[in-house]
CSV table of C-alpha atoms and ligand atoms in Angstrom, one decimal:
chain,number,residue,atom,x,y,z
A,19,MET,CA,-0.2,0.2,0.0
A,20,LEU,CA,3.1,2.1,0.6
A,21,LYS,CA,5.2,1.3,-1.9
A,22,GLY,CA,7.1,4.2,-3.1
A,23,LYS,CA,6.3,6.6,-0.1
A,24,THR,CA,8.7,7.7,2.1
A,25,ALA,CA,8.0,7.5,6.0
A,26,LEU,CA,9.9,9.7,8.4
A,27,VAL,CA,9.4,8.4,12.1
A,28,THR,CA,11.1,10.1,14.7
A,29,GLY,CA,12.5,8.9,18.0
A,30,SER,CA,12.7,5.3,15.9
A,31,THR,CA,15.5,3.7,17.3
A,32,SER,CA,13.1,1.6,20.0
A,33,GLY,CA,9.6,1.4,21.4
A,34,ILE,CA,6.6,2.7,19.5
A,35,GLY,CA,8.8,5.0,16.9
A,36,LEU,CA,10.2,1.3,16.0
A,37,GLY,CA,6.8,-0.5,16.1
A,38,VAL,CA,5.3,2.3,13.8
A,39,ALA,CA,8.3,2.2,11.5
A,40,LEU,CA,8.0,-1.2,11.3
A,41,GLY,CA,4.5,-1.4,10.5
A,42,LEU,CA,4.8,1.2,7.5
A,43,ALA,CA,7.7,-0.8,5.8
A,44,ARG,CA,5.6,-3.8,6.1
A,45,GLN,CA,3.4,-1.8,3.7
A,46,GLY,CA,6.5,-1.1,1.5
A,47,ALA,CA,7.5,2.4,2.7
A,48,ASN,CA,11.1,3.4,2.6
A,49,VAL,CA,12.0,4.6,6.0
A,50,MET,CA,13.9,7.4,7.6
A,51,LEU,CA,14.9,6.4,11.2
A,52,ASN,CA,15.8,9.3,13.6
A,53,GLY,CA,16.9,8.7,17.7
A,54,PHE,CA,19.9,7.5,19.9
A,55,GLY,CA,20.6,4.1,21.2
A,56,ASP,CA,20.6,0.8,19.0
A,57,VAL,CA,20.7,2.4,16.0
A,58,ASP,CA,22.4,-0.4,13.6
A,59,GLY,CA,19.7,-3.2,15.3
A,60,ALA,CA,16.5,-0.6,14.1
A,61,LYS,CA,18.5,0.0,10.5
A,62,ALA,CA,18.6,-4.3,10.4
A,63,GLN,CA,15.3,-4.8,11.5
A,64,VAL,CA,13.6,-2.4,8.7
A,65,ALA,CA,15.9,-3.4,6.3
A,66,ALA,CA,14.8,-6.5,6.8
A,67,LEU,CA,11.7,-5.9,5.0
A,68,GLY,CA,13.0,-5.4,1.8
A,69,VAL,CA,12.7,-1.3,2.1
A,70,LYS,CA,15.1,1.5,1.3
A,71,VAL,CA,16.3,2.5,5.0
A,72,GLY,CA,17.9,6.1,6.4
A,73,TYR,CA,18.9,7.4,9.3
A,74,HIS,CA,19.7,11.0,11.1
A,75,GLY,CA,20.9,11.7,14.5
A,76,ALA,CA,19.3,15.0,14.8
A,77,ASP,CA,18.9,15.9,18.4
A,78,MET,CA,15.1,16.9,18.1
A,79,SER,CA,15.2,19.4,21.0
A,80,LYS,CA,17.5,21.3,18.2
A,81,PRO,CA,15.7,23.5,15.5
A,82,ALA,CA,18.6,23.5,13.9
A,83,ASP,CA,19.4,19.8,13.5
A,84,ILE,CA,15.4,19.1,12.7
A,85,ALA,CA,16.1,21.6,9.7
A,86,ASP,CA,19.2,19.0,8.6
A,87,LEU,CA,16.8,16.1,9.3
A,88,MET,CA,14.2,17.4,6.6
A,89,ALA,CA,17.0,18.6,4.3
A,90,SER,CA,18.5,15.4,4.5
A,91,ALA,CA,15.1,13.3,3.8
A,92,GLU,CA,14.5,15.2,0.8
A,93,ARG,CA,17.8,14.7,-0.9
A,94,GLU,CA,18.3,11.0,-0.1
A,95,PHE,CA,14.3,9.9,-0.7
A,96,GLY,CA,12.9,13.3,-2.5
A,97,GLY,CA,11.1,14.2,0.8
A,98,VAL,CA,8.6,12.6,3.2
A,99,ASP,CA,5.4,11.6,2.6
A,100,VAL,CA,4.3,9.8,6.0
A,101,LEU,CA,5.7,12.5,9.0
A,102,VAL,CA,5.1,10.5,12.6
A,103,ASN,CA,6.2,12.8,15.4
A,104,ASN,CA,7.4,10.2,18.2
A,105,ALA,CA,10.3,11.1,19.9
A,106,GLY,CA,9.3,11.7,23.2
A,107,ILE,CA,10.8,12.0,26.7
A,108,GLN,CA,9.1,12.2,30.5
A,109,HIS,CA,10.4,13.3,33.5
A,110,VAL,CA,8.3,12.7,36.8
A,111,ALA,CA,8.3,15.3,39.8
A,112,ALA,CA,6.5,17.5,41.4
A,113,VAL,CA,5.9,21.0,39.7
A,114,GLU,CA,7.6,23.0,42.6
A,115,ASP,CA,10.7,20.3,42.4
A,116,PHE,CA,10.3,20.0,38.8
A,117,PRO,CA,13.8,21.0,37.2
A,118,VAL,CA,13.7,23.7,34.5
A,119,GLU,CA,15.9,22.2,31.8
A,120,LYS,CA,13.6,18.8,32.2
A,121,TRP,CA,10.8,21.3,31.5
A,122,ASP,CA,12.3,23.0,28.8
A,123,ALA,CA,13.7,19.7,27.2
A,124,ILE,CA,10.2,18.0,27.3
A,125,ILE,CA,8.6,20.8,25.7
A,126,ALA,CA,10.9,21.1,22.7
A,127,ILE,CA,11.1,17.3,22.1
A,128,ASN,CA,7.7,16.1,22.8
A,129,LEU,CA,5.9,19.5,21.0
A,130,SER,CA,8.0,21.9,19.6
A,131,SER,CA,9.7,19.5,17.1
A,132,ALA,CA,6.3,18.4,16.1
A,133,PHE,CA,6.0,21.8,14.9
A,134,HIS,CA,9.3,22.1,13.2
A,135,THR,CA,9.1,18.3,11.0
A,136,THR,CA,5.5,19.5,10.3
A,137,ARG,CA,6.2,23.2,8.9
A,138,LEU,CA,9.2,21.9,7.0
A,139,ALA,CA,7.1,18.8,5.7
A,140,ILE,CA,3.6,19.9,4.4
A,141,PRO,CA,5.3,22.2,1.5
A,142,GLY,CA,6.1,19.0,-0.1
A,143,MET,CA,2.9,17.3,1.0
A,144,ARG,CA,1.1,19.9,-0.6
A,145,ALA,CA,3.1,20.1,-4.2
A,146,LYS,CA,2.4,16.2,-4.1
A,147,ASN,CA,-1.5,16.6,-2.7
A,148,TRP,CA,-1.2,13.6,-0.4
A,149,GLY,CA,0.7,13.3,3.2
A,150,ARG,CA,-0.1,11.9,6.4
A,151,VAL,CA,1.2,13.5,9.5
A,152,ILE,CA,0.5,11.0,12.5
A,153,ASN,CA,1.1,12.5,16.1
A,154,ILE,CA,2.5,10.6,18.3
A,155,ALA,CA,0.5,12.4,21.7
A,156,SER,CA,-0.6,10.0,25.0
A,157,THR,CA,-3.6,9.4,27.4
A,158,HIS,CA,-1.9,12.3,28.8
A,159,GLY,CA,-2.8,14.6,26.1
A,160,LEU,CA,-6.3,14.2,27.3
A,161,VAL,CA,-6.4,13.5,31.2
A,162,ALA,CA,-3.6,14.6,33.5
A,163,SER,CA,-1.9,12.5,36.2
A,164,ALA,CA,0.2,14.2,38.9
A,165,GLN,CA,3.6,14.7,38.9
A,166,LYS,CA,4.1,14.8,34.7
A,167,SER,CA,3.4,18.6,34.2
A,168,ALA,CA,5.6,19.2,31.6
A,169,TYR,CA,4.7,16.1,29.9
A,170,VAL,CA,0.8,16.5,30.4
A,171,ALA,CA,1.5,20.0,28.8
A,172,SER,CA,3.3,19.0,25.9
A,173,LYS,CA,0.8,16.4,25.3
A,174,HIS,CA,-2.2,18.6,25.4
A,175,GLY,CA,-0.2,20.9,22.9
A,176,VAL,CA,0.4,18.1,20.5
A,177,VAL,CA,-3.5,17.6,20.7
A,178,GLY,CA,-4.1,21.3,20.1
A,179,PHE,CA,-1.4,21.3,17.4
A,180,THR,CA,-2.9,18.1,15.6
A,181,LYS,CA,-6.6,19.9,15.4
A,182,ALA,CA,-5.2,23.2,14.3
A,183,VAL,CA,-2.8,21.9,11.3
A,184,ALA,CA,-5.8,19.1,10.2
A,185,LEU,CA,-7.8,22.5,9.6
A,186,GLU,CA,-5.3,24.1,7.7
A,187,THR,CA,-4.8,20.9,5.5
A,188,ALA,CA,-8.6,19.9,5.6
A,189,THR,CA,-9.3,20.6,1.8
A,190,THR,CA,-6.3,18.9,0.5
A,191,GLY,CA,-5.1,15.0,0.3
A,192,ILE,CA,-2.9,15.4,3.8
A,193,THR,CA,-4.8,14.4,6.9
A,194,VAL,CA,-3.0,15.2,10.5
A,195,ASN,CA,-4.1,13.3,13.2
A,196,ALA,CA,-3.1,11.8,16.7
A,197,ILE,CA,-2.6,9.0,18.2
A,198,CYS,CA,-2.9,8.9,22.3
A,199,PRO,CA,-1.2,5.8,23.6
A,200,GLY,CA,-2.1,4.5,27.4
A,201,TRP,CA,1.0,2.5,29.0
A,202,VAL,CA,2.7,0.6,26.3
A,203,LEU,CA,5.8,-1.2,27.9
A,204,THR,CA,9.0,0.4,26.3
A,205,PRO,CA,12.3,1.7,27.7
A,206,LEU,CA,10.4,5.0,29.0
A,207,VAL,CA,7.9,3.2,30.9
A,208,GLN,CA,10.2,0.5,32.3
A,209,LYS,CA,12.1,3.3,33.9
A,210,GLN,CA,9.1,4.3,35.9
A,211,ILE,CA,8.2,0.6,37.1
A,212,ASP,CA,11.7,0.4,38.3
A,213,ASP,CA,11.4,3.6,40.1
A,214,ARG,CA,8.2,2.7,41.5
A,215,ALA,CA,9.6,-0.7,42.9
A,216,ALA,CA,12.4,1.0,44.5
A,217,ARG,CA,10.4,3.6,45.8
A,218,GLU,CA,7.6,1.4,47.1
A,219,GLY,CA,10.5,-1.2,48.2
A,220,ILE,CA,8.2,-3.7,45.9
A,221,PRO,CA,9.3,-6.3,43.4
A,222,VAL,CA,9.2,-4.8,39.8
A,223,ASP,CA,6.3,-7.2,38.7
A,224,LYS,CA,4.0,-6.3,41.3
A,225,ALA,CA,4.9,-2.2,40.2
A,226,GLN,CA,4.2,-3.4,37.1
A,227,THR,CA,0.5,-5.0,38.1
A,228,ASP,CA,-0.1,-2.2,40.2
A,229,LEU,CA,0.6,0.6,37.3
A,230,LEU,CA,-1.7,-1.2,35.1
A,231,ARG,CA,-4.5,-1.5,37.7
A,232,GLU,CA,-4.0,2.4,38.4
A,233,LYS,CA,-5.1,3.6,35.2
A,234,GLN,CA,-5.5,1.0,32.4
A,235,PRO,CA,-8.7,-1.1,33.0
A,236,SER,CA,-7.8,-3.6,30.4
A,237,LEU,CA,-5.0,-4.7,32.3
A,238,GLN,CA,-2.8,-5.3,29.5
A,239,PHE,CA,-0.4,-3.0,27.7
A,240,VAL,CA,-1.0,-1.6,24.3
A,241,THR,CA,2.1,-2.7,22.1
A,242,PRO,CA,3.6,-1.1,19.3
A,243,GLU,CA,3.0,-3.6,16.9
A,244,GLN,CA,-1.1,-2.5,17.6
A,245,LEU,CA,0.0,1.1,17.0
A,246,GLY,CA,2.1,0.5,14.0
A,247,GLU,CA,-1.3,-1.1,12.5
A,248,LEU,CA,-3.1,2.1,13.7
A,249,ALA,CA,-0.7,4.1,11.9
A,250,VAL,CA,-0.9,1.9,8.4
A,251,PHE,CA,-4.8,2.2,8.4
A,252,LEU,CA,-4.3,6.3,9.0
A,253,CYS,CA,-2.2,6.0,5.6
A,254,SER,CA,-4.8,4.2,4.0
A,255,PRO,CA,-7.5,5.6,1.7
A,256,ALA,CA,-10.2,4.4,3.9
A,257,ALA,CA,-8.8,7.1,6.5
A,258,ASN,CA,-9.1,9.8,3.5
A,259,ASN,CA,-11.6,11.9,5.7
A,260,VAL,CA,-10.1,11.1,9.2
A,261,ARG,CA,-9.0,14.4,9.8
A,262,GLY,CA,-7.9,16.0,13.2
A,263,ALA,CA,-8.9,12.8,15.1
A,264,ILE,CA,-7.3,12.1,18.5
A,265,TRP,CA,-7.7,8.3,18.6
A,266,ASN,CA,-7.2,6.5,22.4
A,267,VAL,CA,-5.2,3.3,22.1
A,268,ASP,CA,-5.5,2.9,26.1
A,269,GLY,CA,-7.2,0.1,27.1
A,270,GLY,CA,-9.9,2.0,28.4
A,271,TRP,CA,-7.9,4.4,30.6
A,272,ALA,CA,-9.6,8.0,29.3
A,273,ALA,CA,-13.3,5.9,29.3
A,274,GLN,CA,-13.1,6.5,32.8
B,326,LIG,P1,11.1,5.0,24.0
B,326,LIG,O1,12.2,5.8,25.2
B,326,LIG,O2,10.9,3.6,23.7
B,326,LIG,O3,11.7,5.7,22.9
B,326,LIG,C1,11.7,7.3,22.6
B,326,LIG,C2,12.6,7.5,21.4
B,326,LIG,O4,12.8,8.1,21.1
B,326,LIG,C3,14.0,6.4,21.1
B,326,LIG,O5,14.7,5.6,19.7
B,326,LIG,C4,14.8,7.8,21.9
B,326,LIG,O6,16.5,7.6,20.8
B,326,LIG,C5,14.2,8.6,21.0
B,326,LIG,N1,14.6,10.1,21.6
B,326,LIG,C6,14.5,10.4,22.9
B,326,LIG,N2,14.8,11.9,22.8
B,326,LIG,C7,15.2,12.1,21.4
B,326,LIG,C8,15.7,13.5,20.8
B,326,LIG,N3,16.4,14.6,21.6
B,326,LIG,N4,15.9,13.6,19.8
B,326,LIG,C9,15.9,12.3,18.9
B,326,LIG,N5,14.9,11.4,19.4
B,326,LIG,C10,15.2,11.3,20.7
B,326,LIG,O7,9.8,5.7,24.3
B,326,LIG,P2,8.3,5.2,23.8
B,326,LIG,O8,7.7,4.8,24.8
B,326,LIG,O9,8.3,4.4,22.8
B,326,LIG,O10,7.6,6.2,23.4
B,326,LIG,C11,7.6,7.3,22.3
B,326,LIG,C12,7.0,7.9,22.4
B,326,LIG,O11,5.3,7.7,22.8
B,326,LIG,C13,7.0,9.3,23.1
B,326,LIG,O12,6.6,10.7,22.3
B,326,LIG,C14,5.9,8.9,24.5
B,326,LIG,O13,5.6,10.4,25.0
B,326,LIG,C15,4.5,8.2,23.5
B,326,LIG,N6,4.0,7.7,24.4
B,326,LIG,C16,4.6,6.5,25.2
B,326,LIG,C17,3.4,5.6,26.1
B,326,LIG,C18,4.1,4.8,26.7
B,326,LIG,O14,3.6,4.1,27.5
B,326,LIG,N7,5.3,4.2,26.3
B,326,LIG,C19,2.3,6.1,26.3
B,326,LIG,C20,1.8,7.1,25.6
B,326,LIG,C21,3.1,8.1,24.6
């Protein structure tokens, strides 16, 4: 379905981003990866699906790096057809103790980076009259949790940004939507489970069960594969008029 198209997935060396990159690659999309850590492992997994793979190590907190990433996608792939804004970080602390540099980093990586990639991708999408922007927000784009002020603010921001750009492109072949995952067992969440186990002096598996019980009625983690399949649907012709949707995949979290 996506043969000949190029997907750029930010923060795609692990977790949800890698799951979405693999889902799009299974449909034949060439993929530009981004992120830190096990770059070679991520590249090998995508390349095994027989598509062209690129990588750019832009730090998504830096607008100049993002401009370079977008220019390199243009050079290597002739532009970006599917933009998945996924890179994100978390920090947990009460607002009065929240480190200022952590606030700035979370807003820059989780929210402002989506503005920079989108503003640079839209002209090419308009020229082709086809494009997909998929923003990985969070249930925290819809509801809050204590100790997560920066993350909740950034994800509510992503939700608002998604709706605004969906309206700006509503008469075109470009759609803009957000996916709001609940708990997904990735390194970002594993850290919170490990911290909870250490803080409460309980085993890690008990901390994991408690985390789910507190928020996610299904008591199951959402998987990167499930999110990848939703991204594939949003790229399909059936989704041509899914615009400005804020789509929960959260085991019922936001229904409470
Ligand atoms: P993860 O830690 O597994 O992956 C984050 C990715 O972003 C990695 O590839 C990492 O290298 C990259 N990254 C981090 N900082 C970066 C930077 N400055 N520049 C470029 N890349 C950077 O986390 P994840 O859980 O897969 O999270 C992916 C997205 O999904 C985030 O936006 C997160 O907020 C969102 N999300 C996660 C969950 C969850 O339960 N895991 C739930 C809802 C939303």
